[in-house]
Amino acid sequence: MSGLPVLVLEDLNVFYGGIHALKGISLRVAQGQIVTLIGANGAGKSTTLRAITGLVRARKGSIRLDGREILGLKAHRIVQQGVAMAPEGRRIFPNLSVRENLMMGAYHRSDADGVQADLERVYQLFPRLHERRDQSGGTLSGGEQQMLAVGRALMSHPRILCLDEPSLGLAPSLRQEVFRALEALHGQGRTILLVEQNARAALRLAEYAYVLETGRVVLEGPAAELAENEQVRRAYLGEG
Ligand code: ATP
């Protein structure tokens, strides 16, 4: 994989009580790349993102951001270090306006000019959010809330953006819009770790992919190669 690694996970182990959910996950995401995690329900994709963002504590292993260990830091410190997450299920603030929701993503920043510039960038990326900037978040459609969750994550000006199922439950046209936005972010040189149930779309977008099964990486490689892999096609692309 080319480029400097932004994020490196080594031998990550996570338990939920007695459930060993991640059994030694190692992966890396290079600068400017989209890397995707694919796998069946329960494979450990969301848990991997939750461990990176400090929402669950790994019992063993290492998570390095630009070479610095972040495992063990509190979630808000991890955001400050440059990791942003748009969680599955669009956890936005329903009673705040779209603009206020976006500004929540920048709560720890003191560079007002930078925040304003990022707000403009998010509005350019998602013109619907600009149109609806004074509307309360709870009145947005599911797809628009998903865009808001991605926009809010971008407002922290992250080194790496972690996205958990950004197209989940969306109508095809909105799904396309979300994927187009991810392409645009990629074009801007953003670094993205993407968990996506639509493996076909994820492999098309990403440069590199990891396949997870029951808490382990069972296959990895350039996304274009995995899309041609017989096992991947059968298990995750619904072919053969
Ligand atoms: P999905 O696509 O269904 O979201 P996933 O690959 O993201 O699946 P995870 O949500 O990371 O999988 O789950 C990994 C394993 O950990 C599963 O066996 C799941 O049941 C278990 N698990 C996840 N969250 C918890 C929790 N809060 N408490 C107990 N077990 C959990």
PDB file of C-alpha atoms and ligand atoms in Angstrom:
ATOM      1  CA  MET A   1       0.000   0.000   0.000  1.00  0.00           C
ATOM      2  CA  SER A   2       1.460   3.370  -0.936  1.00  0.00           C
ATOM      3  CA  GLY A   3       1.463   6.546   1.152  1.00  0.00           C
ATOM      4  CA  LEU A   4       2.287   7.125   4.782  1.00  0.00           C
ATOM      5  CA  PRO A   5       0.049   5.286   7.217  1.00  0.00           C
ATOM      6  CA  VAL A   6      -2.351   7.568   9.054  1.00  0.00           C
ATOM      7  CA  LEU A   7      -3.850   4.787  11.119  1.00  0.00           C
ATOM      8  CA  VAL A   8      -2.278   1.480  12.114  1.00  0.00           C
ATOM      9  CA  LEU A   9      -4.035  -1.197  14.164  1.00  0.00           C
ATOM     10  CA  GLU A  10      -2.052  -4.108  15.508  1.00  0.00           C
ATOM     11  CA  ASP A  11      -3.392  -7.225  17.171  1.00  0.00           C
ATOM     12  CA  LEU A  12      -6.521  -5.506  18.475  1.00  0.00           C
ATOM     13  CA  ASN A  13      -8.546  -7.579  20.909  1.00  0.00           C
ATOM     14  CA  VAL A  14     -11.935  -6.458  22.201  1.00  0.00           C
ATOM     15  CA  PHE A  15     -14.266  -8.273  24.580  1.00  0.00           C
ATOM     16  CA  TYR A  16     -17.883  -7.541  25.428  1.00  0.00           C
ATOM     17  CA  GLY A  17     -18.080  -9.319  28.775  1.00  0.00           C
ATOM     18  CA  GLY A  18     -17.289 -12.904  27.847  1.00  0.00           C
ATOM     19  CA  ILE A  19     -17.691 -12.370  24.087  1.00  0.00           C
ATOM     20  CA  HIS A  20     -14.366 -12.122  22.283  1.00  0.00           C
ATOM     21  CA  ALA A  21     -15.531  -9.757  19.509  1.00  0.00           C
ATOM     22  CA  LEU A  22     -12.157  -8.812  17.953  1.00  0.00           C
ATOM     23  CA  LYS A  23      -9.504 -11.521  17.946  1.00  0.00           C
ATOM     24  CA  GLY A  24      -6.344  -9.749  16.878  1.00  0.00           C
ATOM     25  CA  ILE A  25      -7.287  -7.287  14.126  1.00  0.00           C
ATOM     26  CA  SER A  26      -4.373  -5.661  12.306  1.00  0.00           C
ATOM     27  CA  LEU A  27      -4.906  -3.138   9.551  1.00  0.00           C
ATOM     28  CA  ARG A  28      -3.591   0.104   8.158  1.00  0.00           C
ATOM     29  CA  VAL A  29      -5.024   3.103   6.373  1.00  0.00           C
ATOM     30  CA  ALA A  30      -2.645   5.215   4.294  1.00  0.00           C
ATOM     31  CA  GLN A  31      -2.861   8.946   3.758  1.00  0.00           C
ATOM     32  CA  GLY A  32      -5.542   9.898   1.229  1.00  0.00           C
ATOM     33  CA  GLN A  33      -6.975   6.430   0.876  1.00  0.00           C
ATOM     34  CA  ILE A  34     -10.403   4.952   1.285  1.00  0.00           C
ATOM     35  CA  VAL A  35     -10.081   1.622   3.038  1.00  0.00           C
ATOM     36  CA  THR A  36     -13.144  -0.527   3.559  1.00  0.00           C
ATOM     37  CA  LEU A  37     -14.044  -3.285   6.005  1.00  0.00           C
ATOM     38  CA  ILE A  38     -16.487  -5.828   4.694  1.00  0.00           C
ATOM     39  CA  GLY A  39     -17.976  -8.866   6.385  1.00  0.00           C
ATOM     40  CA  ALA A  40     -21.200 -10.475   7.506  1.00  0.00           C
ATOM     41  CA  ASN A  41     -23.340  -9.234  10.383  1.00  0.00           C
ATOM     42  CA  GLY A  42     -21.493  -9.666  13.653  1.00  0.00           C
ATOM     43  CA  ALA A  43     -18.054  -9.974  12.021  1.00  0.00           C
ATOM     44  CA  GLY A  44     -16.708  -7.101  14.121  1.00  0.00           C
ATOM     45  CA  LYS A  45     -16.720  -4.167  11.697  1.00  0.00           C
ATOM     46  CA  SER A  46     -18.564  -1.713  13.955  1.00  0.00           C
ATOM     47  CA  THR A  47     -16.578  -2.882  16.960  1.00  0.00           C
ATOM     48  CA  THR A  48     -13.368  -2.071  15.103  1.00  0.00           C
ATOM     49  CA  LEU A  49     -14.587   1.486  14.487  1.00  0.00           C
ATOM     50  CA  ARG A  50     -15.801   1.796  18.072  1.00  0.00           C
ATOM     51  CA  ALA A  51     -12.409   0.703  19.367  1.00  0.00           C
ATOM     52  CA  ILE A  52     -10.599   3.233  17.154  1.00  0.00           C
ATOM     53  CA  THR A  53     -12.859   6.053  18.324  1.00  0.00           C
ATOM     54  CA  GLY A  54     -12.571   5.065  21.994  1.00  0.00           C
ATOM     55  CA  LEU A  55     -16.207   4.029  22.436  1.00  0.00           C
ATOM     56  CA  VAL A  56     -15.116   0.554  23.493  1.00  0.00           C
ATOM     57  CA  ARG A  57     -11.810  -0.236  25.168  1.00  0.00           C
ATOM     58  CA  ALA A  58      -9.522  -2.796  23.569  1.00  0.00           C
ATOM     59  CA  ARG A  59      -7.990  -5.232  26.026  1.00  0.00           C
ATOM     60  CA  LYS A  60      -4.888  -5.818  23.970  1.00  0.00           C
ATOM     61  CA  GLY A  61      -3.137  -4.419  20.919  1.00  0.00           C
ATOM     62  CA  SER A  62      -2.295  -1.018  19.582  1.00  0.00           C
ATOM     63  CA  ILE A  63      -3.971   1.812  17.644  1.00  0.00           C
ATOM     64  CA  ARG A  64      -1.585   4.407  16.284  1.00  0.00           C
ATOM     65  CA  LEU A  65      -2.596   7.658  14.617  1.00  0.00           C
ATOM     66  CA  ASP A  66       0.291   9.285  12.751  1.00  0.00           C
ATOM     67  CA  GLY A  67       2.584   7.099  14.818  1.00  0.00           C
ATOM     68  CA  ARG A  68       1.108   8.054  18.212  1.00  0.00           C
ATOM     69  CA  GLU A  69      -0.667   5.537  20.396  1.00  0.00           C
ATOM     70  CA  ILE A  70      -4.306   6.517  20.925  1.00  0.00           C
ATOM     71  CA  LEU A  71      -5.569   3.319  22.535  1.00  0.00           C
ATOM     72  CA  GLY A  72      -6.706   4.144  26.029  1.00  0.00           C
ATOM     73  CA  LEU A  73      -7.442   7.818  25.363  1.00  0.00           C
ATOM     74  CA  LYS A  74     -10.954   9.045  26.118  1.00  0.00           C
ATOM     75  CA  ALA A  75     -13.262   9.406  23.124  1.00  0.00           C
ATOM     76  CA  HIS A  76     -13.218  13.223  23.153  1.00  0.00           C
ATOM     77  CA  ARG A  77      -9.407  13.230  23.217  1.00  0.00           C
ATOM     78  CA  ILE A  78      -9.379  10.903  20.217  1.00  0.00           C
ATOM     79  CA  VAL A  79     -11.589  13.382  18.316  1.00  0.00           C
ATOM     80  CA  GLN A  80      -9.122  16.137  19.230  1.00  0.00           C
ATOM     81  CA  GLN A  81      -6.270  13.987  17.930  1.00  0.00           C
ATOM     82  CA  GLY A  82      -7.980  13.801  14.531  1.00  0.00           C
ATOM     83  CA  VAL A  83     -10.327  10.817  14.370  1.00  0.00           C
ATOM     84  CA  ALA A  84     -13.964  11.515  13.505  1.00  0.00           C
ATOM     85  CA  MET A  85     -16.795   9.043  13.313  1.00  0.00           C
ATOM     86  CA  ALA A  86     -20.185   9.212  11.648  1.00  0.00           C
ATOM     87  CA  PRO A  87     -21.976   6.443  13.527  1.00  0.00           C
ATOM     88  CA  GLU A  88     -24.481   3.981  12.153  1.00  0.00           C
ATOM     89  CA  GLY A  89     -28.055   5.055  12.824  1.00  0.00           C
ATOM     90  CA  ARG A  90     -27.483   8.803  12.296  1.00  0.00           C
ATOM     91  CA  ARG A  91     -27.199   9.918  15.882  1.00  0.00           C
ATOM     92  CA  ILE A  92     -27.897  13.559  15.292  1.00  0.00           C
ATOM     93  CA  PHE A  93     -29.500  16.042  17.694  1.00  0.00           C
ATOM     94  CA  PRO A  94     -33.158  16.194  16.601  1.00  0.00           C
ATOM     95  CA  ASN A  95     -33.979  19.477  18.344  1.00  0.00           C
ATOM     96  CA  LEU A  96     -30.980  21.416  17.077  1.00  0.00           C
ATOM     97  CA  SER A  97     -30.950  23.002  13.642  1.00  0.00           C
ATOM     98  CA  VAL A  98     -28.879  21.521  10.843  1.00  0.00           C
ATOM     99  CA  ARG A  99     -26.326  24.302  11.285  1.00  0.00           C
ATOM    100  CA  GLU A 100     -26.170  23.761  15.056  1.00  0.00           C
ATOM    101  CA  ASN A 101     -25.727  20.037  14.543  1.00  0.00           C
ATOM    102  CA  LEU A 102     -22.808  20.722  12.222  1.00  0.00           C
ATOM    103  CA  MET A 103     -21.260  23.159  14.682  1.00  0.00           C
ATOM    104  CA  MET A 104     -21.389  20.471  17.395  1.00  0.00           C
ATOM    105  CA  GLY A 105     -18.790  18.610  15.354  1.00  0.00           C
ATOM    106  CA  ALA A 106     -16.435  21.568  15.782  1.00  0.00           C
ATOM    107  CA  TYR A 107     -17.046  22.124  19.496  1.00  0.00           C
ATOM    108  CA  HIS A 108     -13.410  21.604  20.453  1.00  0.00           C
ATOM    109  CA  ARG A 109     -11.989  23.937  17.792  1.00  0.00           C
ATOM    110  CA  SER A 110     -10.940  27.513  18.445  1.00  0.00           C
ATOM    111  CA  ASP A 111     -10.031  28.467  14.838  1.00  0.00           C
ATOM    112  CA  ALA A 112     -13.248  30.315  13.939  1.00  0.00           C
ATOM    113  CA  ASP A 113     -12.120  31.024  10.354  1.00  0.00           C
ATOM    114  CA  GLY A 114     -11.243  27.389   9.785  1.00  0.00           C
ATOM    115  CA  VAL A 115     -14.588  26.282  11.205  1.00  0.00           C
ATOM    116  CA  GLN A 116     -16.443  28.691   8.918  1.00  0.00           C
ATOM    117  CA  ALA A 117     -14.462  27.458   5.899  1.00  0.00           C
ATOM    118  CA  ASP A 118     -15.253  23.840   6.800  1.00  0.00           C
ATOM    119  CA  LEU A 119     -18.936  24.708   7.190  1.00  0.00           C
ATOM    120  CA  GLU A 120     -18.922  26.138   3.653  1.00  0.00           C
ATOM    121  CA  ARG A 121     -17.188  22.984   2.398  1.00  0.00           C
ATOM    122  CA  VAL A 122     -19.810  20.756   4.013  1.00  0.00           C
ATOM    123  CA  TYR A 123     -22.582  22.852   2.432  1.00  0.00           C
ATOM    124  CA  GLN A 124     -20.878  22.519  -0.946  1.00  0.00           C
ATOM    125  CA  LEU A 125     -20.625  18.782  -0.511  1.00  0.00           C
ATOM    126  CA  PHE A 126     -24.246  18.472   0.606  1.00  0.00           C
ATOM    127  CA  PRO A 127     -26.290  21.352  -0.860  1.00  0.00           C
ATOM    128  CA  ARG A 128     -29.409  19.880   0.785  1.00  0.00           C
ATOM    129  CA  LEU A 129     -27.924  20.638   4.181  1.00  0.00           C
ATOM    130  CA  HIS A 130     -27.395  24.227   3.124  1.00  0.00           C
ATOM    131  CA  GLU A 131     -31.000  24.498   1.947  1.00  0.00           C
ATOM    132  CA  ARG A 132     -32.175  23.082   5.257  1.00  0.00           C
ATOM    133  CA  ARG A 133     -29.632  24.756   7.533  1.00  0.00           C
ATOM    134  CA  ASP A 134     -32.248  26.380   9.815  1.00  0.00           C
ATOM    135  CA  GLN A 135     -34.517  23.332   9.965  1.00  0.00           C
ATOM    136  CA  SER A 136     -34.326  21.095  13.041  1.00  0.00           C
ATOM    137  CA  GLY A 137     -32.338  17.916  12.502  1.00  0.00           C
ATOM    138  CA  GLY A 138     -35.235  15.689  13.531  1.00  0.00           C
ATOM    139  CA  THR A 139     -37.341  16.844  10.580  1.00  0.00           C
ATOM    140  CA  LEU A 140     -34.799  15.685   7.986  1.00  0.00           C
ATOM    141  CA  SER A 141     -35.345  12.513   5.993  1.00  0.00           C
ATOM    142  CA  GLY A 142     -33.255   9.480   6.855  1.00  0.00           C
ATOM    143  CA  GLY A 143     -30.847  10.141   4.002  1.00  0.00           C
ATOM    144  CA  GLU A 144     -30.470  13.778   4.912  1.00  0.00           C
ATOM    145  CA  GLN A 145     -29.747  12.816   8.522  1.00  0.00           C
ATOM    146  CA  GLN A 146     -27.069  10.480   7.242  1.00  0.00           C
ATOM    147  CA  MET A 147     -25.507  13.364   5.305  1.00  0.00           C
ATOM    148  CA  LEU A 148     -25.717  15.482   8.443  1.00  0.00           C
ATOM    149  CA  ALA A 149     -23.873  12.816  10.438  1.00  0.00           C
ATOM    150  CA  VAL A 150     -21.097  12.744   7.818  1.00  0.00           C
ATOM    151  CA  GLY A 151     -21.030  16.555   7.684  1.00  0.00           C
ATOM    152  CA  ARG A 152     -20.803  16.816  11.456  1.00  0.00           C
ATOM    153  CA  ALA A 153     -17.844  14.407  11.475  1.00  0.00           C
ATOM    154  CA  LEU A 154     -16.124  16.524   8.822  1.00  0.00           C
ATOM    155  CA  MET A 155     -16.566  19.628  10.978  1.00  0.00           C
ATOM    156  CA  SER A 156     -13.933  18.325  13.389  1.00  0.00           C
ATOM    157  CA  HIS A 157     -11.421  18.603  10.520  1.00  0.00           C
ATOM    158  CA  PRO A 158     -10.270  15.030  11.019  1.00  0.00           C
ATOM    159  CA  ARG A 159      -7.094  13.310   9.865  1.00  0.00           C
ATOM    160  CA  ILE A 160      -9.274  10.254   9.312  1.00  0.00           C
ATOM    161  CA  LEU A 161     -13.004   9.908   8.881  1.00  0.00           C
ATOM    162  CA  CYS A 162     -14.591   6.678  10.115  1.00  0.00           C
ATOM    163  CA  LEU A 163     -17.956   5.921   8.551  1.00  0.00           C
ATOM    164  CA  ASP A 164     -20.247   3.193   9.822  1.00  0.00           C
ATOM    165  CA  GLU A 165     -22.731   2.110   7.163  1.00  0.00           C
ATOM    166  CA  PRO A 166     -23.374   5.538   5.637  1.00  0.00           C
ATOM    167  CA  SER A 167     -25.845   4.142   3.096  1.00  0.00           C
ATOM    168  CA  LEU A 168     -27.823   1.938   5.481  1.00  0.00           C
ATOM    169  CA  GLY A 169     -31.551   2.043   4.814  1.00  0.00           C
ATOM    170  CA  LEU A 170     -31.356   4.740   2.147  1.00  0.00           C
ATOM    171  CA  ALA A 171     -33.330   4.881  -1.077  1.00  0.00           C
ATOM    172  CA  PRO A 172     -31.118   4.309  -4.149  1.00  0.00           C
ATOM    173  CA  SER A 173     -30.980   7.970  -5.204  1.00  0.00           C
ATOM    174  CA  LEU A 174     -29.872   9.110  -1.744  1.00  0.00           C
ATOM    175  CA  ARG A 175     -27.423   6.237  -1.538  1.00  0.00           C
ATOM    176  CA  GLN A 176     -25.908   7.484  -4.802  1.00  0.00           C
ATOM    177  CA  GLU A 177     -25.662  10.958  -3.330  1.00  0.00           C
ATOM    178  CA  VAL A 178     -23.803   9.681  -0.269  1.00  0.00           C
ATOM    179  CA  PHE A 179     -21.406   7.656  -2.430  1.00  0.00           C
ATOM    180  CA  ARG A 180     -20.824  10.652  -4.707  1.00  0.00           C
ATOM    181  CA  ALA A 181     -19.959  12.725  -1.646  1.00  0.00           C
ATOM    182  CA  LEU A 182     -17.460  10.059  -0.550  1.00  0.00           C
ATOM    183  CA  GLU A 183     -15.899  10.144  -4.006  1.00  0.00           C
ATOM    184  CA  ALA A 184     -15.621  13.917  -3.777  1.00  0.00           C
ATOM    185  CA  LEU A 185     -13.984  13.644  -0.343  1.00  0.00           C
ATOM    186  CA  HIS A 186     -11.566  11.106  -1.761  1.00  0.00           C
ATOM    187  CA  GLY A 187     -10.788  13.539  -4.587  1.00  0.00           C
ATOM    188  CA  GLN A 188      -9.959  16.154  -1.949  1.00  0.00           C
ATOM    189  CA  GLY A 189      -7.392  13.794  -0.468  1.00  0.00           C
ATOM    190  CA  ARG A 190      -9.375  12.806   2.614  1.00  0.00           C
ATOM    191  CA  THR A 191      -8.494   9.609   4.436  1.00  0.00           C
ATOM    192  CA  ILE A 192     -11.504   7.401   5.097  1.00  0.00           C
ATOM    193  CA  LEU A 193     -12.161   4.089   6.844  1.00  0.00           C
ATOM    194  CA  LEU A 194     -15.488   2.847   5.554  1.00  0.00           C
ATOM    195  CA  VAL A 195     -17.744   0.119   6.936  1.00  0.00           C
ATOM    196  CA  GLU A 196     -20.453  -0.590   4.427  1.00  0.00           C
ATOM    197  CA  GLN A 197     -23.023  -3.359   4.025  1.00  0.00           C
ATOM    198  CA  ASN A 198     -23.107  -2.686   0.301  1.00  0.00           C
ATOM    199  CA  ALA A 199     -19.844  -4.510  -0.402  1.00  0.00           C
ATOM    200  CA  ARG A 200     -20.043  -3.940  -4.135  1.00  0.00           C
ATOM    201  CA  ALA A 201     -20.227  -0.158  -3.773  1.00  0.00           C
ATOM    202  CA  ALA A 202     -17.585  -0.172  -1.044  1.00  0.00           C
ATOM    203  CA  LEU A 203     -15.119  -2.137  -3.180  1.00  0.00           C
ATOM    204  CA  ARG A 204     -15.724   0.231  -6.076  1.00  0.00           C
ATOM    205  CA  LEU A 205     -14.936   3.273  -3.933  1.00  0.00           C
ATOM    206  CA  ALA A 206     -12.047   1.961  -1.890  1.00  0.00           C
ATOM    207  CA  GLU A 207      -8.419   1.345  -2.779  1.00  0.00           C
ATOM    208  CA  TYR A 208      -7.879  -1.370  -0.232  1.00  0.00           C
ATOM    209  CA  ALA A 209     -10.170  -3.737   1.646  1.00  0.00           C
ATOM    210  CA  TYR A 210     -10.177  -6.081   4.600  1.00  0.00           C
ATOM    211  CA  VAL A 211     -12.633  -8.946   4.944  1.00  0.00           C
ATOM    212  CA  LEU A 212     -13.620  -9.728   8.536  1.00  0.00           C
ATOM    213  CA  GLU A 213     -15.074 -12.990   9.768  1.00  0.00           C
ATOM    214  CA  THR A 214     -15.925 -13.603  13.425  1.00  0.00           C
ATOM    215  CA  GLY A 215     -13.488 -11.020  14.727  1.00  0.00           C
ATOM    216  CA  ARG A 216     -10.570 -11.813  12.431  1.00  0.00           C
ATOM    217  CA  VAL A 217      -9.194 -10.487   9.147  1.00  0.00           C
ATOM    218  CA  VAL A 218      -9.482 -13.451   6.799  1.00  0.00           C
ATOM    219  CA  LEU A 219      -8.585 -11.711   3.560  1.00  0.00           C
ATOM    220  CA  GLU A 220      -7.122  -8.381   2.496  1.00  0.00           C
ATOM    221  CA  GLY A 221      -5.913  -6.746  -0.680  1.00  0.00           C
ATOM    222  CA  PRO A 222      -6.465  -4.019  -3.232  1.00  0.00           C
ATOM    223  CA  ALA A 223     -10.228  -3.515  -3.491  1.00  0.00           C
ATOM    224  CA  ALA A 224     -10.265  -4.140  -7.257  1.00  0.00           C
ATOM    225  CA  GLU A 225      -8.600  -7.526  -6.707  1.00  0.00           C
ATOM    226  CA  LEU A 226     -10.961  -8.537  -3.913  1.00  0.00           C
ATOM    227  CA  ALA A 227     -13.924  -7.631  -6.120  1.00  0.00           C
ATOM    228  CA  GLU A 228     -12.665 -10.339  -8.508  1.00  0.00           C
ATOM    229  CA  ASN A 229     -11.926 -12.868  -5.778  1.00  0.00           C
ATOM    230  CA  GLU A 230     -14.105 -15.970  -6.092  1.00  0.00           C
ATOM    231  CA  GLN A 231     -14.721 -16.305  -2.350  1.00  0.00           C
ATOM    232  CA  VAL A 232     -15.616 -12.622  -1.974  1.00  0.00           C
ATOM    233  CA  ARG A 233     -17.932 -12.714  -4.974  1.00  0.00           C
ATOM    234  CA  ARG A 234     -19.806 -15.686  -3.611  1.00  0.00           C
ATOM    235  CA  ALA A 235     -20.015 -14.603   0.029  1.00  0.00           C
ATOM    236  CA  TYR A 236     -20.358 -10.836  -0.197  1.00  0.00           C
ATOM    237  CA  LEU A 237     -21.360  -9.871  -3.726  1.00  0.00           C
ATOM    238  CA  GLY A 238     -24.122 -12.444  -4.057  1.00  0.00           C
ATOM    239  CA  GLU A 239     -22.641 -14.062  -7.148  1.00  0.00           C
ATOM    240  CA  GLY A 240     -22.081 -17.644  -8.187  1.00  0.00           C
TER     241      GLY A 240
HETATM  242  P1  ATP B   1     -23.220  -5.583  11.697  1.00  0.00           P
HETATM  243  O1  ATP B   1     -22.956  -5.514  10.245  1.00  0.00           O
HETATM  244  O2  ATP B   1     -24.366  -6.474  12.031  1.00  0.00           O
HETATM  245  O3  ATP B   1     -23.281  -4.248  12.395  1.00  0.00           O
HETATM  246  P2  ATP B   1     -20.494  -5.933  12.649  1.00  0.00           P
HETATM  247  O4  ATP B   1     -19.543  -6.627  11.760  1.00  0.00           O
HETATM  248  O5  ATP B   1     -20.411  -4.474  12.723  1.00  0.00           O
HETATM  249  O6  ATP B   1     -21.978  -6.388  12.306  1.00  0.00           O
HETATM  250  P3  ATP B   1     -20.202  -5.884  15.505  1.00  0.00           P
HETATM  251  O7  ATP B   1     -21.393  -5.035  15.739  1.00  0.00           O
HETATM  252  O8  ATP B   1     -18.860  -5.274  15.620  1.00  0.00           O
HETATM  253  O9  ATP B   1     -20.301  -6.582  14.085  1.00  0.00           O
HETATM  254  O10 ATP B   1     -20.303  -7.143  16.467  1.00  0.00           O
HETATM  255  C1  ATP B   1     -19.248  -8.073  16.675  1.00  0.00           C
HETATM  256  C2  ATP B   1     -19.656  -9.084  17.738  1.00  0.00           C
HETATM  257  O11 ATP B   1     -19.748  -8.447  19.000  1.00  0.00           O
HETATM  258  C3  ATP B   1     -21.026  -9.715  17.502  1.00  0.00           C
HETATM  259  O12 ATP B   1     -20.928 -11.053  17.918  1.00  0.00           O
HETATM  260  C4  ATP B   1     -21.946  -8.936  18.392  1.00  0.00           C
HETATM  261  O13 ATP B   1     -23.051  -9.713  18.808  1.00  0.00           O
HETATM  262  C5  ATP B   1     -21.056  -8.593  19.558  1.00  0.00           C
HETATM  263  N1  ATP B   1     -21.444  -7.310  20.165  1.00  0.00           N
HETATM  264  C6  ATP B   1     -21.480  -6.101  19.574  1.00  0.00           C
HETATM  265  N2  ATP B   1     -21.848  -5.138  20.434  1.00  0.00           N
HETATM  266  C7  ATP B   1     -22.043  -5.743  21.613  1.00  0.00           C
HETATM  267  C8  ATP B   1     -22.426  -5.297  22.916  1.00  0.00           C
HETATM  268  N3  ATP B   1     -22.664  -4.002  23.168  1.00  0.00           N
HETATM  269  N4  ATP B   1     -22.545  -6.229  23.898  1.00  0.00           N
HETATM  270  C9  ATP B   1     -22.290  -7.533  23.662  1.00  0.00           C
HETATM  271  N5  ATP B   1     -21.919  -8.013  22.470  1.00  0.00           N
HETATM  272  C10 ATP B   1     -21.792  -7.149  21.462  1.00  0.00           C
END
